[in-house]
Amino acid sequence: MQISRKPNKIIISFCGKLIDVLHIAFITDQPLDAPLRGFPPNQPNLLNAIQSWINEIE
């Protein structure tokens, strides 16, 4: 099974409708428009970066 690193337009559109009530992030190489958040899969300390984002939300 291969996992795509690029969220497709349908998923981005759907998430755009939920963004007022949810915080949404993707692990992707594709740039995303705010308020969606993207983290590159090869980012050093990816887990720490995601945890920092979660801490910002709280």
mmCIF file of N, CA and C in Angstrom:
data_model
loop_
_atom_site.group_PDB
_atom_site.id
_atom_site.type_symbol
_atom_site.label_atom_id
_atom_site.label_comp_id
_atom_site.label_asym_id
_atom_site.label_seq_id
_atom_site.Cartn_x
_atom_site.Cartn_y
_atom_site.Cartn_z
ATOM 1 N N MET A 1 0.840 -1.171 0.000
ATOM 2 C CA MET A 1 0.000 0.000 0.000
ATOM 3 C C MET A 1 0.892 1.244 0.000
ATOM 4 N N GLN A 2 0.611 2.162 -0.870
ATOM 5 C CA GLN A 2 1.363 3.401 -0.950
ATOM 6 C C GLN A 2 0.510 4.543 -0.424
ATOM 7 N N ILE A 3 1.120 5.381 0.383
ATOM 8 C CA ILE A 3 0.420 6.534 0.933
ATOM 9 C C ILE A 3 0.872 7.767 0.161
ATOM 10 N N SER A 4 -0.081 8.499 -0.336
ATOM 11 C CA SER A 4 0.225 9.707 -1.100
ATOM 12 C C SER A 4 0.695 10.816 -0.167
ATOM 13 N N ARG A 5 1.693 11.573 -0.599
ATOM 14 C CA ARG A 5 2.165 12.711 0.174
ATOM 15 C C ARG A 5 1.473 13.994 -0.242
ATOM 16 N N LYS A 6 0.551 13.889 -1.172
ATOM 17 C CA LYS A 6 -0.152 15.070 -1.663
ATOM 18 C C LYS A 6 -1.656 14.895 -1.460
ATOM 19 N N PRO A 7 -2.245 15.611 -0.497
ATOM 20 C CA PRO A 7 -3.694 15.519 -0.330
ATOM 21 C C PRO A 7 -4.386 16.004 -1.604
ATOM 22 N N ASN A 8 -5.386 15.272 -2.033
ATOM 23 C CA ASN A 8 -6.051 15.665 -3.279
ATOM 24 C C ASN A 8 -7.025 16.817 -3.041
ATOM 25 N N LYS A 9 -7.487 17.412 -4.132
ATOM 26 C CA LYS A 9 -8.332 18.612 -4.062
ATOM 27 C C LYS A 9 -9.632 18.362 -3.317
ATOM 28 N N ILE A 10 -10.194 17.169 -3.435
ATOM 29 C CA ILE A 10 -11.452 16.858 -2.748
ATOM 30 C C ILE A 10 -11.241 16.870 -1.239
ATOM 31 N N ILE A 11 -10.151 16.284 -0.777
ATOM 32 C CA ILE A 11 -9.874 16.263 0.664
ATOM 33 C C ILE A 11 -9.613 17.677 1.167
ATOM 34 N N ILE A 12 -8.837 18.449 0.427
ATOM 35 C CA ILE A 12 -8.552 19.832 0.831
ATOM 36 C C ILE A 12 -9.850 20.639 0.904
ATOM 37 N N SER A 13 -10.714 20.483 -0.061
ATOM 38 C CA SER A 13 -11.988 21.193 -0.075
ATOM 39 C C SER A 13 -12.850 20.794 1.123
ATOM 40 N N PHE A 14 -12.935 19.497 1.389
ATOM 41 C CA PHE A 14 -13.714 18.995 2.519
ATOM 42 C C PHE A 14 -13.172 19.546 3.833
ATOM 43 N N CYS A 15 -11.861 19.502 4.010
ATOM 44 C CA CYS A 15 -11.251 20.005 5.238
ATOM 45 C C CYS A 15 -11.476 21.502 5.382
ATOM 46 N N GLY A 16 -11.502 22.219 4.263
ATOM 47 C CA GLY A 16 -11.775 23.653 4.303
ATOM 48 C C GLY A 16 -13.135 23.967 4.897
ATOM 49 N N LYS A 17 -14.079 23.057 4.738
ATOM 50 C CA LYS A 17 -15.420 23.256 5.301
ATOM 51 C C LYS A 17 -15.455 22.974 6.798
ATOM 52 N N LEU A 18 -14.482 22.220 7.284
ATOM 53 C CA LEU A 18 -14.451 21.851 8.700
ATOM 54 C C LEU A 18 -13.522 22.731 9.529
ATOM 55 N N ILE A 19 -12.748 23.561 8.874
ATOM 56 C CA ILE A 19 -11.680 24.291 9.544
ATOM 57 C C ILE A 19 -12.186 25.249 10.623
ATOM 58 N N ASP A 20 -13.448 25.658 10.550
ATOM 59 C CA ASP A 20 -13.988 26.551 11.584
ATOM 60 C C ASP A 20 -14.189 25.837 12.917
ATOM 61 N N VAL A 21 -14.280 24.507 12.885
ATOM 62 C CA VAL A 21 -14.512 23.766 14.127
ATOM 63 C C VAL A 21 -13.395 22.777 14.458
ATOM 64 N N LEU A 22 -12.484 22.547 13.521
ATOM 65 C CA LEU A 22 -11.384 21.606 13.736
ATOM 66 C C LEU A 22 -10.054 22.236 13.343
ATOM 67 N N HIS A 23 -8.989 21.773 13.957
ATOM 68 C CA HIS A 23 -7.633 22.135 13.547
ATOM 69 C C HIS A 23 -7.126 20.965 12.714
ATOM 70 N N ILE A 24 -6.698 21.234 11.492
ATOM 71 C CA ILE A 24 -6.350 20.163 10.550
ATOM 72 C C ILE A 24 -4.926 20.353 10.063
ATOM 73 N N ALA A 25 -4.177 19.261 10.087
ATOM 74 C CA ALA A 25 -2.810 19.276 9.574
ATOM 75 C C ALA A 25 -2.588 18.029 8.730
ATOM 76 N N PHE A 26 -1.671 18.154 7.793
ATOM 77 C CA PHE A 26 -1.281 17.038 6.938
ATOM 78 C C PHE A 26 0.228 16.847 7.034
ATOM 79 N N ILE A 27 0.676 15.641 6.897
ATOM 80 C CA ILE A 27 2.089 15.369 6.698
ATOM 81 C C ILE A 27 2.239 15.236 5.193
ATOM 82 N N THR A 28 2.827 16.268 4.581
ATOM 83 C CA THR A 28 2.863 16.357 3.128
ATOM 84 C C THR A 28 4.000 17.260 2.668
ATOM 85 N N ASP A 29 4.454 17.032 1.458
ATOM 86 C CA ASP A 29 5.433 17.908 0.822
ATOM 87 C C ASP A 29 4.743 19.062 0.109
ATOM 88 N N GLN A 30 3.438 18.961 -0.071
ATOM 89 C CA GLN A 30 2.664 19.954 -0.818
ATOM 90 C C GLN A 30 2.374 21.172 0.059
ATOM 91 N N PRO A 31 2.623 22.387 -0.464
ATOM 92 C CA PRO A 31 2.258 23.580 0.323
ATOM 93 C C PRO A 31 0.740 23.672 0.462
ATOM 94 N N LEU A 32 0.289 24.098 1.614
ATOM 95 C CA LEU A 32 -1.138 24.230 1.896
ATOM 96 C C LEU A 32 -1.459 25.670 2.233
ATOM 97 N N ASP A 33 -2.662 26.096 1.885
ATOM 98 C CA ASP A 33 -3.116 27.434 2.234
ATOM 99 C C ASP A 33 -3.600 27.445 3.683
ATOM 100 N N ALA A 34 -3.261 28.505 4.396
ATOM 101 C CA ALA A 34 -3.737 28.664 5.768
ATOM 102 C C ALA A 34 -5.264 28.732 5.739
ATOM 103 N N PRO A 35 -5.924 28.224 6.713
ATOM 104 C CA PRO A 35 -5.440 27.807 8.016
ATOM 105 C C PRO A 35 -5.044 26.334 8.098
ATOM 106 N N LEU A 36 -5.061 25.591 6.985
ATOM 107 C CA LEU A 36 -4.561 24.222 7.031
ATOM 108 C C LEU A 36 -3.070 24.250 7.320
ATOM 109 N N ARG A 37 -2.582 23.230 7.962
ATOM 110 C CA ARG A 37 -1.170 23.182 8.337
ATOM 111 C C ARG A 37 -0.539 21.940 7.735
ATOM 112 N N GLY A 38 0.641 22.096 7.203
ATOM 113 C CA GLY A 38 1.358 20.965 6.631
ATOM 114 C C GLY A 38 2.725 20.805 7.279
ATOM 115 N N PHE A 39 3.108 19.561 7.453
ATOM 116 C CA PHE A 39 4.426 19.231 7.989
ATOM 117 C C PHE A 39 5.119 18.325 6.980
ATOM 118 N N PRO A 40 6.335 18.679 6.536
ATOM 119 C CA PRO A 40 7.044 17.818 5.590
ATOM 120 C C PRO A 40 7.408 16.484 6.257
ATOM 121 N N PRO A 41 7.234 15.374 5.546
ATOM 122 C CA PRO A 41 7.504 14.067 6.142
ATOM 123 C C PRO A 41 8.967 13.875 6.530
ATOM 124 N N ASN A 42 9.872 14.573 5.894
ATOM 125 C CA ASN A 42 11.291 14.404 6.202
ATOM 126 C C ASN A 42 11.808 15.483 7.156
ATOM 127 N N GLN A 43 10.901 16.227 7.763
ATOM 128 C CA GLN A 43 11.273 17.286 8.705
ATOM 129 C C GLN A 43 11.970 16.683 9.915
ATOM 130 N N PRO A 44 13.117 17.248 10.286
ATOM 131 C CA PRO A 44 13.768 16.770 11.514
ATOM 132 C C PRO A 44 12.837 17.011 12.705
ATOM 133 N N ASN A 45 12.819 16.069 13.611
ATOM 134 C CA ASN A 45 11.980 16.184 14.813
ATOM 135 C C ASN A 45 10.514 16.419 14.470
ATOM 136 N N LEU A 46 10.001 15.656 13.521
ATOM 137 C CA LEU A 46 8.608 15.797 13.086
ATOM 138 C C LEU A 46 7.645 15.683 14.262
ATOM 139 N N LEU A 47 7.867 14.730 15.117
ATOM 140 C CA LEU A 47 6.978 14.551 16.264
ATOM 141 C C LEU A 47 6.972 15.791 17.149
ATOM 142 N N ASN A 48 8.130 16.378 17.388
ATOM 143 C CA ASN A 48 8.199 17.599 18.203
ATOM 144 C C ASN A 48 7.489 18.766 17.519
ATOM 145 N N ALA A 49 7.626 18.869 16.204
ATOM 146 C CA ALA A 49 6.952 19.943 15.468
ATOM 147 C C ALA A 49 5.440 19.807 15.578
ATOM 148 N N ILE A 50 4.942 18.587 15.452
ATOM 149 C CA ILE A 50 3.503 18.357 15.574
ATOM 150 C C ILE A 50 3.040 18.641 17.002
ATOM 151 N N GLN A 51 3.830 18.217 17.989
ATOM 152 C CA GLN A 51 3.469 18.464 19.375
ATOM 153 C C GLN A 51 3.441 19.958 19.677
ATOM 154 N N SER A 52 4.361 20.718 19.122
ATOM 155 C CA SER A 52 4.368 22.171 19.306
ATOM 156 C C SER A 52 3.104 22.793 18.707
ATOM 157 N N TRP A 53 2.685 22.300 17.543
ATOM 158 C CA TRP A 53 1.465 22.793 16.906
ATOM 159 C C TRP A 53 0.257 22.493 17.804
ATOM 160 N N ILE A 54 0.211 21.292 18.346
ATOM 161 C CA ILE A 54 -0.892 20.924 19.253
ATOM 162 C C ILE A 54 -0.885 21.835 20.491
ATOM 163 N N ASN A 55 0.295 22.111 21.018
ATOM 164 C CA ASN A 55 0.387 22.993 22.187
ATOM 165 C C ASN A 55 -0.113 24.398 21.880
ATOM 166 N N GLU A 56 0.119 24.875 20.656
ATOM 167 C CA GLU A 56 -0.380 26.188 20.253
ATOM 168 C C GLU A 56 -1.900 26.226 20.259
ATOM 169 N N ILE A 57 -2.510 25.118 19.909
ATOM 170 C CA ILE A 57 -3.969 25.039 19.836
ATOM 171 C C ILE A 57 -4.581 25.108 21.231
ATOM 172 N N GLU A 58 -3.948 24.448 22.167
ATOM 173 C CA GLU A 58 -4.496 24.376 23.526
ATOM 174 C C GLU A 58 -4.415 25.681 24.168
#
